[in-house]
Tab-separated table of C-alpha atoms in Angstrom:
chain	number	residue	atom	x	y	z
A	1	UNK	CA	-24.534	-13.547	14.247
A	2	UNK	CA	-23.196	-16.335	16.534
A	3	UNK	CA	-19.358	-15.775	18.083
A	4	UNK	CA	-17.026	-17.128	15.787
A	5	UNK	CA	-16.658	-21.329	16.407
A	6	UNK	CA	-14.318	-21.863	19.935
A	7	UNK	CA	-10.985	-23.825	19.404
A	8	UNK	CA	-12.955	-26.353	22.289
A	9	UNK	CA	-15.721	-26.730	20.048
A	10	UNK	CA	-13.534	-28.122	16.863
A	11	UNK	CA	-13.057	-32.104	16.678
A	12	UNK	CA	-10.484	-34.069	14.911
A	13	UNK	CA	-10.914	-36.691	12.081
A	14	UNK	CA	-8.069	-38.816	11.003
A	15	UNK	CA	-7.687	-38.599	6.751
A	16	UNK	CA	-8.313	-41.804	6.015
A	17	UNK	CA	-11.684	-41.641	7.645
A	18	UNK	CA	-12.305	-38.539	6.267
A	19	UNK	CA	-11.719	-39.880	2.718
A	20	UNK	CA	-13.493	-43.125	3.544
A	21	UNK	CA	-16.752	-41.578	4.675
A	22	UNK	CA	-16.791	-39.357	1.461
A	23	UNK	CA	-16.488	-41.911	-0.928
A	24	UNK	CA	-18.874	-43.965	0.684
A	25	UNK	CA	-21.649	-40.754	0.504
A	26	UNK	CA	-20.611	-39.865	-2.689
A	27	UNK	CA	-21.161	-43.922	-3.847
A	28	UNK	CA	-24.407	-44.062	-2.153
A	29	UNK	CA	-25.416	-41.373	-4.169
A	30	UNK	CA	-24.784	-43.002	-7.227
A	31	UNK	CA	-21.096	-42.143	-7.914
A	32	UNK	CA	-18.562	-45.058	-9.531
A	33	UNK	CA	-16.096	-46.151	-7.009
A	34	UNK	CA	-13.105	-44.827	-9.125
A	35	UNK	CA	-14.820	-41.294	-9.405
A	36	UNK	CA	-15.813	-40.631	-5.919
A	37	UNK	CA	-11.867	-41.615	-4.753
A	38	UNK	CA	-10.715	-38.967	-7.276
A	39	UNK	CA	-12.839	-36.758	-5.307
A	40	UNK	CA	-13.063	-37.689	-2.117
A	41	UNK	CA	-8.897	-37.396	-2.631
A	42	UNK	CA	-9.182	-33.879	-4.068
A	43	UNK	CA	-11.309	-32.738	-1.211
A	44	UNK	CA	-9.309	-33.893	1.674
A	45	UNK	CA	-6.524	-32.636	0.356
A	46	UNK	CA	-7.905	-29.435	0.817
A	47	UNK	CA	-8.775	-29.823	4.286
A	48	UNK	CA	-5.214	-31.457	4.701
A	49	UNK	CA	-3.113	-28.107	3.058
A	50	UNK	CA	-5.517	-25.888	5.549
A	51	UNK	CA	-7.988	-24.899	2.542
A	52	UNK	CA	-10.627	-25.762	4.430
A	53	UNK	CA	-13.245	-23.804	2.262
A	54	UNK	CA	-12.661	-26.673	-0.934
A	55	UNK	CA	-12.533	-29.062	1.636
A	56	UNK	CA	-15.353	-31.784	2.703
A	57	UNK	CA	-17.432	-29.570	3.955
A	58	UNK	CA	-18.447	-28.884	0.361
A	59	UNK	CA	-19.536	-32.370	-0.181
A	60	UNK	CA	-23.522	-31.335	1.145
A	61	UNK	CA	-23.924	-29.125	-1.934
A	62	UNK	CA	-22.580	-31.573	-4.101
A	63	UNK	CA	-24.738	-34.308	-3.185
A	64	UNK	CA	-28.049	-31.505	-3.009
A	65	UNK	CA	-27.217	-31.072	-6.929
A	66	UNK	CA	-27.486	-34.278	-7.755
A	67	UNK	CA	-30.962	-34.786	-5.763
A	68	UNK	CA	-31.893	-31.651	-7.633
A	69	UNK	CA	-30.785	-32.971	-10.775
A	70	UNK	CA	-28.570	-30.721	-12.249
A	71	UNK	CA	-25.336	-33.047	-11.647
A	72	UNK	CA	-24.818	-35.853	-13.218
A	73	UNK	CA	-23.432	-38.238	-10.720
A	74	UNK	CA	-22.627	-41.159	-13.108
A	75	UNK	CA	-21.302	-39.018	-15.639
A	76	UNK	CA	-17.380	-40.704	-16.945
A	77	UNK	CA	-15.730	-38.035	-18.761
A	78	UNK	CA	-14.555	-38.957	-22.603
A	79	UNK	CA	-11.205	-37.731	-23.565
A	80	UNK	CA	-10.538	-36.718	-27.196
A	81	UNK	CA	-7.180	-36.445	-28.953
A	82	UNK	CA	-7.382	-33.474	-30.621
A	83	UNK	CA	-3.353	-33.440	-31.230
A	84	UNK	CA	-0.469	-35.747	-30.315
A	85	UNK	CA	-0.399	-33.102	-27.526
A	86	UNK	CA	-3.802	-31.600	-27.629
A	87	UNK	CA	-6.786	-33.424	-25.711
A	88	UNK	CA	-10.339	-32.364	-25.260
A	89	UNK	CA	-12.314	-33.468	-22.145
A	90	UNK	CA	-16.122	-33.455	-21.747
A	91	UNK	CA	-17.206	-33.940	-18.321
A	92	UNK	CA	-20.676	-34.339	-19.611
A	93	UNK	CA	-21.971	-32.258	-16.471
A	94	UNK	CA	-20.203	-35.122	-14.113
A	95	UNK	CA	-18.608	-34.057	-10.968
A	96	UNK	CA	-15.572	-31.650	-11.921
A	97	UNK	CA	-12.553	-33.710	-10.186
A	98	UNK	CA	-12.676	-37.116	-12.401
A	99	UNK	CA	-12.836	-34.781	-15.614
A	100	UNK	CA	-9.628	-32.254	-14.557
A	101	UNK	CA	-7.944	-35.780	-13.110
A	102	UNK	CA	-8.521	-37.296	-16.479
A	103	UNK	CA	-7.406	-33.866	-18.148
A	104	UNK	CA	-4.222	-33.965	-16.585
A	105	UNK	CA	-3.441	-37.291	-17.089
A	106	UNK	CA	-3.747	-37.151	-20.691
A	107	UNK	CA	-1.561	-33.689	-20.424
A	108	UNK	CA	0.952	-35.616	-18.421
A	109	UNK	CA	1.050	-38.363	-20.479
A	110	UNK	CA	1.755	-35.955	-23.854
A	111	UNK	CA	3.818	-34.296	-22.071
A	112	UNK	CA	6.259	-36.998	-21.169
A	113	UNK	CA	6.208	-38.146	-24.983
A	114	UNK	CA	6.320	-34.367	-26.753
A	115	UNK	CA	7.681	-32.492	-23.670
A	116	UNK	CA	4.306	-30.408	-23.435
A	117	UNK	CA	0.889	-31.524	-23.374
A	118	UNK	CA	-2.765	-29.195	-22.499
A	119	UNK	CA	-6.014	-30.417	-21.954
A	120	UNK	CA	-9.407	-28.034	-22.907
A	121	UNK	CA	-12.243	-29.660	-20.213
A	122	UNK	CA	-15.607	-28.839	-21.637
A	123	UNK	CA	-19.174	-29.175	-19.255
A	124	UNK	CA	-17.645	-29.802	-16.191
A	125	UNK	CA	-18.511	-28.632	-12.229
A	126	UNK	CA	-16.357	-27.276	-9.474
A	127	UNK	CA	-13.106	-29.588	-9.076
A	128	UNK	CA	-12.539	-27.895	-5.670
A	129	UNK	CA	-9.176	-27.181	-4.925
A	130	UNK	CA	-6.917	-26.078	-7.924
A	131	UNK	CA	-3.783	-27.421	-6.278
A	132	UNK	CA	-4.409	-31.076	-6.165
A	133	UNK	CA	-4.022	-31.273	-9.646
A	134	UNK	CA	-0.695	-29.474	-9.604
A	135	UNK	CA	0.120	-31.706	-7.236
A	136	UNK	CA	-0.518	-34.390	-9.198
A	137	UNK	CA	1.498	-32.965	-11.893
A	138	UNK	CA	4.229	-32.720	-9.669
A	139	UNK	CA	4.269	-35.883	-8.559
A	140	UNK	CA	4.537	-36.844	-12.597
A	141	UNK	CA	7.716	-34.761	-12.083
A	142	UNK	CA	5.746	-31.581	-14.157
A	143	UNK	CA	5.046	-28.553	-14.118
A	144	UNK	CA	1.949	-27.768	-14.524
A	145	UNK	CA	-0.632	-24.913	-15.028
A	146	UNK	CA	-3.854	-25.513	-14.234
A	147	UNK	CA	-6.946	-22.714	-14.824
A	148	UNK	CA	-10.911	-22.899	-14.668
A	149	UNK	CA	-13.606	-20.543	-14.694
A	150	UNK	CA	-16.413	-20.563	-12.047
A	151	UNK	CA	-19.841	-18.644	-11.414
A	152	UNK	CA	-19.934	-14.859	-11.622
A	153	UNK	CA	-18.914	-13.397	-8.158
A	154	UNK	CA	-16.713	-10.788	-9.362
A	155	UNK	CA	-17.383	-7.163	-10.743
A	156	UNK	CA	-15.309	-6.163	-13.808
A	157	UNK	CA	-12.966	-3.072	-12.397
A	158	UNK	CA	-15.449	0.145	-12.643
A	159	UNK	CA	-18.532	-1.984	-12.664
A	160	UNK	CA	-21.191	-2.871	-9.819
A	161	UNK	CA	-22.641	-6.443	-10.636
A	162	UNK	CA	-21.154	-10.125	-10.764
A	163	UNK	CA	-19.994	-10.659	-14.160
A	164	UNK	CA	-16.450	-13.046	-13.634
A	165	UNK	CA	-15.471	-15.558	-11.720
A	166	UNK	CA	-13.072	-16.154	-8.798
A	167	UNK	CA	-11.783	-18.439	-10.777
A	168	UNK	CA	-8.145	-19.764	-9.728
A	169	UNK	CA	-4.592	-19.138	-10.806
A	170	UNK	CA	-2.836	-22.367	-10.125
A	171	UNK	CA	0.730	-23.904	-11.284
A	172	UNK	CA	3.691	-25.463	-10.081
A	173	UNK	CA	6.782	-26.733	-10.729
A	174	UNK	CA	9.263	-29.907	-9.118
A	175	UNK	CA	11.298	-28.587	-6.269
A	176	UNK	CA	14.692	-28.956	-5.021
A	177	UNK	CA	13.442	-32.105	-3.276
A	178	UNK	CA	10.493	-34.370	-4.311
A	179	UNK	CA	8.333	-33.349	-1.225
A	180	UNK	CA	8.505	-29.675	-1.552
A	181	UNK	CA	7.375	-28.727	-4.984
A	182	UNK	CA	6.666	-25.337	-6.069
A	183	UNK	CA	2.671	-24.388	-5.998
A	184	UNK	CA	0.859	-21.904	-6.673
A	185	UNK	CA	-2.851	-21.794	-5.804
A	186	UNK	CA	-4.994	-18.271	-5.775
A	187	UNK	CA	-7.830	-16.357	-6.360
A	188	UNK	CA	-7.813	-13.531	-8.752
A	189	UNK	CA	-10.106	-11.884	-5.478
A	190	UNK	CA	-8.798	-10.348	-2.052
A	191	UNK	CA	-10.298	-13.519	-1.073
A	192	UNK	CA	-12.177	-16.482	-2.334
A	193	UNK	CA	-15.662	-17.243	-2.007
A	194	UNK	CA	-15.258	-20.649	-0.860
A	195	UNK	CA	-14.394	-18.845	2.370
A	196	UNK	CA	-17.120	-16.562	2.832
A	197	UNK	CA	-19.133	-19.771	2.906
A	198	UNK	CA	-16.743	-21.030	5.538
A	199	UNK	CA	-17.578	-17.882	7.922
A	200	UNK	CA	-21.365	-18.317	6.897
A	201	UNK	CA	-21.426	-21.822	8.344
A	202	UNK	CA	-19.050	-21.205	10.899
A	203	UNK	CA	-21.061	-17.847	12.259
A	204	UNK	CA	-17.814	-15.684	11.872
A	205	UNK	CA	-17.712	-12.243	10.687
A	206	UNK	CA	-15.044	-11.709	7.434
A	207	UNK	CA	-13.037	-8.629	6.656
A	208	UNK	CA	-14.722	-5.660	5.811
A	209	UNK	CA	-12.380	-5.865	2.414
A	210	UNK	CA	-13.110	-8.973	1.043
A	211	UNK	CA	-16.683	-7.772	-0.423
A	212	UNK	CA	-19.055	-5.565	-1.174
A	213	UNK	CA	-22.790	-6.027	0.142
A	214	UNK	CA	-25.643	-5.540	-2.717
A	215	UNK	CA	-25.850	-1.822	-2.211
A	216	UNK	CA	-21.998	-1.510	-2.936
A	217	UNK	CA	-20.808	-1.027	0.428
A	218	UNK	CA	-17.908	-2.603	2.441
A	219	UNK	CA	-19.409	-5.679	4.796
A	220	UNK	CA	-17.807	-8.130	7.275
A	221	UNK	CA	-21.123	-9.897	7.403
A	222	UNK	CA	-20.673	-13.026	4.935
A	223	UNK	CA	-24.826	-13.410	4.193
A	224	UNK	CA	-24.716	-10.137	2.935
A	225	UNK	CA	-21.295	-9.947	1.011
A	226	UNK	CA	-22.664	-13.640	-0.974
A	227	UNK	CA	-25.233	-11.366	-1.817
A	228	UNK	CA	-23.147	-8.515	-3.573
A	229	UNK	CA	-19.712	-8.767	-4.950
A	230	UNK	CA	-16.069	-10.128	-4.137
A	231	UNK	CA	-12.995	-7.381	-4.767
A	232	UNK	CA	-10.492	-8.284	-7.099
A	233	UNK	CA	-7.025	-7.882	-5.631
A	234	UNK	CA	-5.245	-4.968	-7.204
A	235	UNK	CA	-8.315	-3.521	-8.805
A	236	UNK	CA	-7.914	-3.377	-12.595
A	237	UNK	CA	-5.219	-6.340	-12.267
A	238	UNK	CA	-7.154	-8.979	-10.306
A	239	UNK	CA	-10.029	-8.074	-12.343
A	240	UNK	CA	-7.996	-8.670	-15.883
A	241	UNK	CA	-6.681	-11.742	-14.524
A	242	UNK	CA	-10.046	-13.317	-13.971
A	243	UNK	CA	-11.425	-12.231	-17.818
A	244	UNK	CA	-8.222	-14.008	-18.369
A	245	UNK	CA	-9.601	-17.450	-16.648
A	246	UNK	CA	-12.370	-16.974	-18.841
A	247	UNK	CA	-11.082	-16.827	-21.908
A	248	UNK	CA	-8.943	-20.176	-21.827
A	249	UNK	CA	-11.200	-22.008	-19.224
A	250	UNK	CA	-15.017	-20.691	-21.020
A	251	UNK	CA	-14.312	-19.429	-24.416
A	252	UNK	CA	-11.883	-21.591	-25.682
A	253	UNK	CA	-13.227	-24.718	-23.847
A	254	UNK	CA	-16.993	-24.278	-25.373
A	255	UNK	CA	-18.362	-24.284	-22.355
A	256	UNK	CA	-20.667	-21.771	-20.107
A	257	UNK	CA	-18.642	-17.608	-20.086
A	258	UNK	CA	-19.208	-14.149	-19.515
A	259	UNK	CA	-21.403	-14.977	-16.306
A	260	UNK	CA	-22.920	-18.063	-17.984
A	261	UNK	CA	-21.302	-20.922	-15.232
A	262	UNK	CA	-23.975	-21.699	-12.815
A	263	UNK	CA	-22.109	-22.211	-9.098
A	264	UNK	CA	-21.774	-25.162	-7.246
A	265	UNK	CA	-24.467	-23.319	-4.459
A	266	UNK	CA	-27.281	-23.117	-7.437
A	267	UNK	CA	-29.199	-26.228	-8.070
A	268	UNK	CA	-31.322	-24.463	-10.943
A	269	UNK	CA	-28.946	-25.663	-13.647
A	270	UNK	CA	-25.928	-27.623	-14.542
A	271	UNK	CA	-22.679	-25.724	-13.843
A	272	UNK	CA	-21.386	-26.300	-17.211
A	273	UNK	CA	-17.562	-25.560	-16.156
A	274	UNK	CA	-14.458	-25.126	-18.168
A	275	UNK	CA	-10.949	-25.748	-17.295
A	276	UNK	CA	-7.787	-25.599	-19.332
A	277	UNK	CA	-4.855	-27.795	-18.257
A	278	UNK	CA	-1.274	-28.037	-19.039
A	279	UNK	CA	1.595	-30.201	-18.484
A	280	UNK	CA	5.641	-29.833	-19.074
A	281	UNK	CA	8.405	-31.422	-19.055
A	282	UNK	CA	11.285	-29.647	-16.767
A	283	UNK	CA	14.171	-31.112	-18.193
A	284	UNK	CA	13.739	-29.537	-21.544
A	285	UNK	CA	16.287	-27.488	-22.066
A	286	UNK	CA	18.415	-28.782	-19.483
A	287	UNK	CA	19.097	-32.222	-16.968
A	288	UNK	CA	16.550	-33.199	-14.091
A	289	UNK	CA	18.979	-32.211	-11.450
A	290	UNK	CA	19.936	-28.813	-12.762
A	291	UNK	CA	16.474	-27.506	-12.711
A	292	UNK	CA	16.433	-29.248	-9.050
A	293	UNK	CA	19.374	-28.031	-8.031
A	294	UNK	CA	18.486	-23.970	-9.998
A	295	UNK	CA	14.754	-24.336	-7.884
A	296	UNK	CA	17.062	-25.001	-4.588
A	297	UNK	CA	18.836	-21.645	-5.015
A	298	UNK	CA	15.274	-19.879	-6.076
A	299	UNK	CA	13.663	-21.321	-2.433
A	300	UNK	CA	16.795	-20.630	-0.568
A	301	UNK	CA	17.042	-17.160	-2.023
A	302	UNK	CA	14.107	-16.491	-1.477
A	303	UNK	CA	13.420	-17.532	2.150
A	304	UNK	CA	16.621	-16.558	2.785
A	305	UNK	CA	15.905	-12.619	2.186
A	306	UNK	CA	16.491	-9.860	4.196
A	307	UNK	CA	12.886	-9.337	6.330
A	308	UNK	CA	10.437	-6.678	6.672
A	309	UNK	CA	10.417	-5.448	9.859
A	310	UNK	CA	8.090	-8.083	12.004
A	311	UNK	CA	8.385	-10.751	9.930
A	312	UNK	CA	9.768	-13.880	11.651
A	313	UNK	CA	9.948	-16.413	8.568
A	314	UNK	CA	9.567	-15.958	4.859
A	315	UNK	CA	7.700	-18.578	3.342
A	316	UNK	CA	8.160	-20.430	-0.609
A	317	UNK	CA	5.010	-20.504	-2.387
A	318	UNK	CA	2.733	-23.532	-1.268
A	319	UNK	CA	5.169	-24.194	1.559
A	320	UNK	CA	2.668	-23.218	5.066
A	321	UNK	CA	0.015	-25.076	2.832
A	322	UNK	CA	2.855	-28.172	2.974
A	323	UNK	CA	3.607	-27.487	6.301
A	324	UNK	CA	0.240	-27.781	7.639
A	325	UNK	CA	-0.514	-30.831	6.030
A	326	UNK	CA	2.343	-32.835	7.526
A	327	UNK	CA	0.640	-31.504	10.786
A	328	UNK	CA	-3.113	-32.661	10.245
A	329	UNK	CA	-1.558	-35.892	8.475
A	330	UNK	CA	-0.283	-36.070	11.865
A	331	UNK	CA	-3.063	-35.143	14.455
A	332	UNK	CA	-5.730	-34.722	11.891
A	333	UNK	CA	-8.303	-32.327	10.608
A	334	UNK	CA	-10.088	-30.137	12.738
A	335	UNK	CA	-13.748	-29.494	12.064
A	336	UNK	CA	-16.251	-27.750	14.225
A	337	UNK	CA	-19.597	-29.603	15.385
A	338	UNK	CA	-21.559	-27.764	12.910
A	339	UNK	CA	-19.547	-29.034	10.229
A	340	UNK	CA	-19.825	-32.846	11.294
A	341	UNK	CA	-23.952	-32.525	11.853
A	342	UNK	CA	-24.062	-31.167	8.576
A	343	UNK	CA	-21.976	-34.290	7.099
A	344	UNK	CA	-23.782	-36.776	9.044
A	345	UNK	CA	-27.147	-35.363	8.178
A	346	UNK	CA	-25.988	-36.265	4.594
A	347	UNK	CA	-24.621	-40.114	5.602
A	348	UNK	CA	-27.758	-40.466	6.978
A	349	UNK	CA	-30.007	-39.961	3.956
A	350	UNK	CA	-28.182	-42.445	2.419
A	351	UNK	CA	-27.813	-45.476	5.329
A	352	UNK	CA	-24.204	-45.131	5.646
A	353	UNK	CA	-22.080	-44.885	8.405
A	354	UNK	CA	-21.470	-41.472	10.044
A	355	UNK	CA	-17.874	-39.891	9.920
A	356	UNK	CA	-15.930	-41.430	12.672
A	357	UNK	CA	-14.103	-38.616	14.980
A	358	UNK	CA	-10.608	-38.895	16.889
A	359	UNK	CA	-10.468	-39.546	20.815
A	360	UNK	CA	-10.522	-35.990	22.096
């Protein structure tokens, strides 16, 4: 493999561009205005909080599925009120981020009515990054918990093949201060897949204990750990946790489980994603500013901690992911040359402008 991308080689594109030239791809492509800012907002978001495997660079196999047919791209999800606080969502194999969006709006808006409100998201595709929708709970002033299930990746503990997903464990809560919420985003994996694809198109080698290759032995090279298995973090926990995922995101939803989702990477089928969403008020049992002022003594306590030796900083939950955006919202996003071909190749299919790059 190649040496792993050079800090020199990396070039910086300001957010708004970056959103601008993805909604303009993903309209070209046949994607209603609305949608493709739900989406191009989710997936810069990712880039922006340092997640760079959700991030744009994901936007080539979306656009591949719809030329292969198996996405939908004018698909408007329908929302169904099961309950005054129950809503069903069918994403009717559109892209994944206008159906969650819409599922946690109608959550939110229960929510603020019956104090808690959950969405079930039926045929769906990969919404990317699970935080932007706590985040968007949060800045409901929610909290939020927000699951999905995803293509098998991930041995059940004691087995050998892909049978669950690394499907995400996401919530979050209002912080002490409107700007710093509490958020939780993570695989039930050592690592997620998303960036194994990263060091594939980057030419970078991984950890050797991320994955397993498809003979079952420890690999740092990421073409041959996509074609094994992930490890679950913790063994028999992480793998629980993802069977978990399953079961309200697949089973409960109606759509694709038990190895049934078809990835965002496989353009022989529609993904047929589930996601289960829910939304709640904080001031339940108590005011606004108590819980704000009880979630400033949980941060400072727990930054505040007595350190391991070599630690210089203890960090909240979500709070390096907050601190790097405020830096690329700043200087912008880095992305290596490889990267930027690949999205141009894709604005060029469709006559529109190529993704416009800072002053180096």
């Amino acid at each position: 493999m190649d040496a792993p991308a050079a800090e020199s080689k990396t070039v910086r594109v300001n957010p708004e561009d970056a959103r601008a030239f993805v909604e303009a791809v993903l309209q070209a492509n046949g994607v209603s205005g609305p949608n493709a800012a739900i989406t191009a907002r989710g997936l810069v978001q990712a880039d922006l909080r340092g997640v760079d495997s959700h991030g744009i660079n994901r936007l080539p196999s979306y656009v591949a599925r719809i030329r292969a047919g198996v996405l939908d791209p004018k698909a408007e999800p329908t929302v169904t009120n099961v309950t005054p606080v129950v809503a069903q969502v069918d994403g009717h194999n559109g892209f994944g981020f206008p159906a969650a969006h819409a599922a946690m709006e109608a959550a939110i808006a229960a929510a603020g009515t019956f104090g808690i409100g959950m969405s079930s998201v039926k045929h769906s595709n990969h919404f990317g990054m699970s935080a932007w929708l706590v985040q968007q709970a949060a800045d409901a002033g929610m909290m939020s918990l927000v699951f999905t299930n995803s293509s098998p990746a991930l041995p059940v503990w004691g087995g050998r093949s892909r049978l669950m997903g690394v499907s995400p464990i996401a919530c979050g809560a209002p912080g002490a201060t409107p700007d710093r919420p509490f958020i939780l985003d993570m695989a039930p994996s050592v690592a997620a897949r998303g960036k194994i694809y990263k060091a594939l198109r980057r030419g970078e080698r991984i950890p050797a204990d991320w994955a397993l290759d498809a003979d079952g032995r420890p690999t740092d090279d990421p073409a041959r750990a996509l074609e094994g298995v992930m490890l679950p973090m913790g063994g028999p926990k992480g793998s629980a946790l993802a069977i978990m995922m399953d079961v309200f995101s697949g089973v409960l939803s109606g759509s694709a489980f038990a190895g049934g989702v078809t990835g965002p990477y496989d353009m022989s089928k529609p993904g047929d994603v589930g996601h289960f969403i829910v939304a709640i008020k904080p001031d339940l049992f108590m005011g606004l500013d108590e819980f704000r002022e009880r979630m400033g003594t949980l941060y400072q306590r727990v930054v505040g901690s007595e350190k391991m030796h070599g630690v210089e900083r203890i960090y909240f939950p979500g709070e390096i992911e907050q601190l790097r955006e405020e830096e690329r919202l700043r200087d912008g996003i880095p992305y290596v040359h490889d990267e930027i071909t690949s999205l141009n190749v894709e604005a060029e299919r469709v006559g529109v402008a190529k993704i416009k790059v800072m002053p180096s």
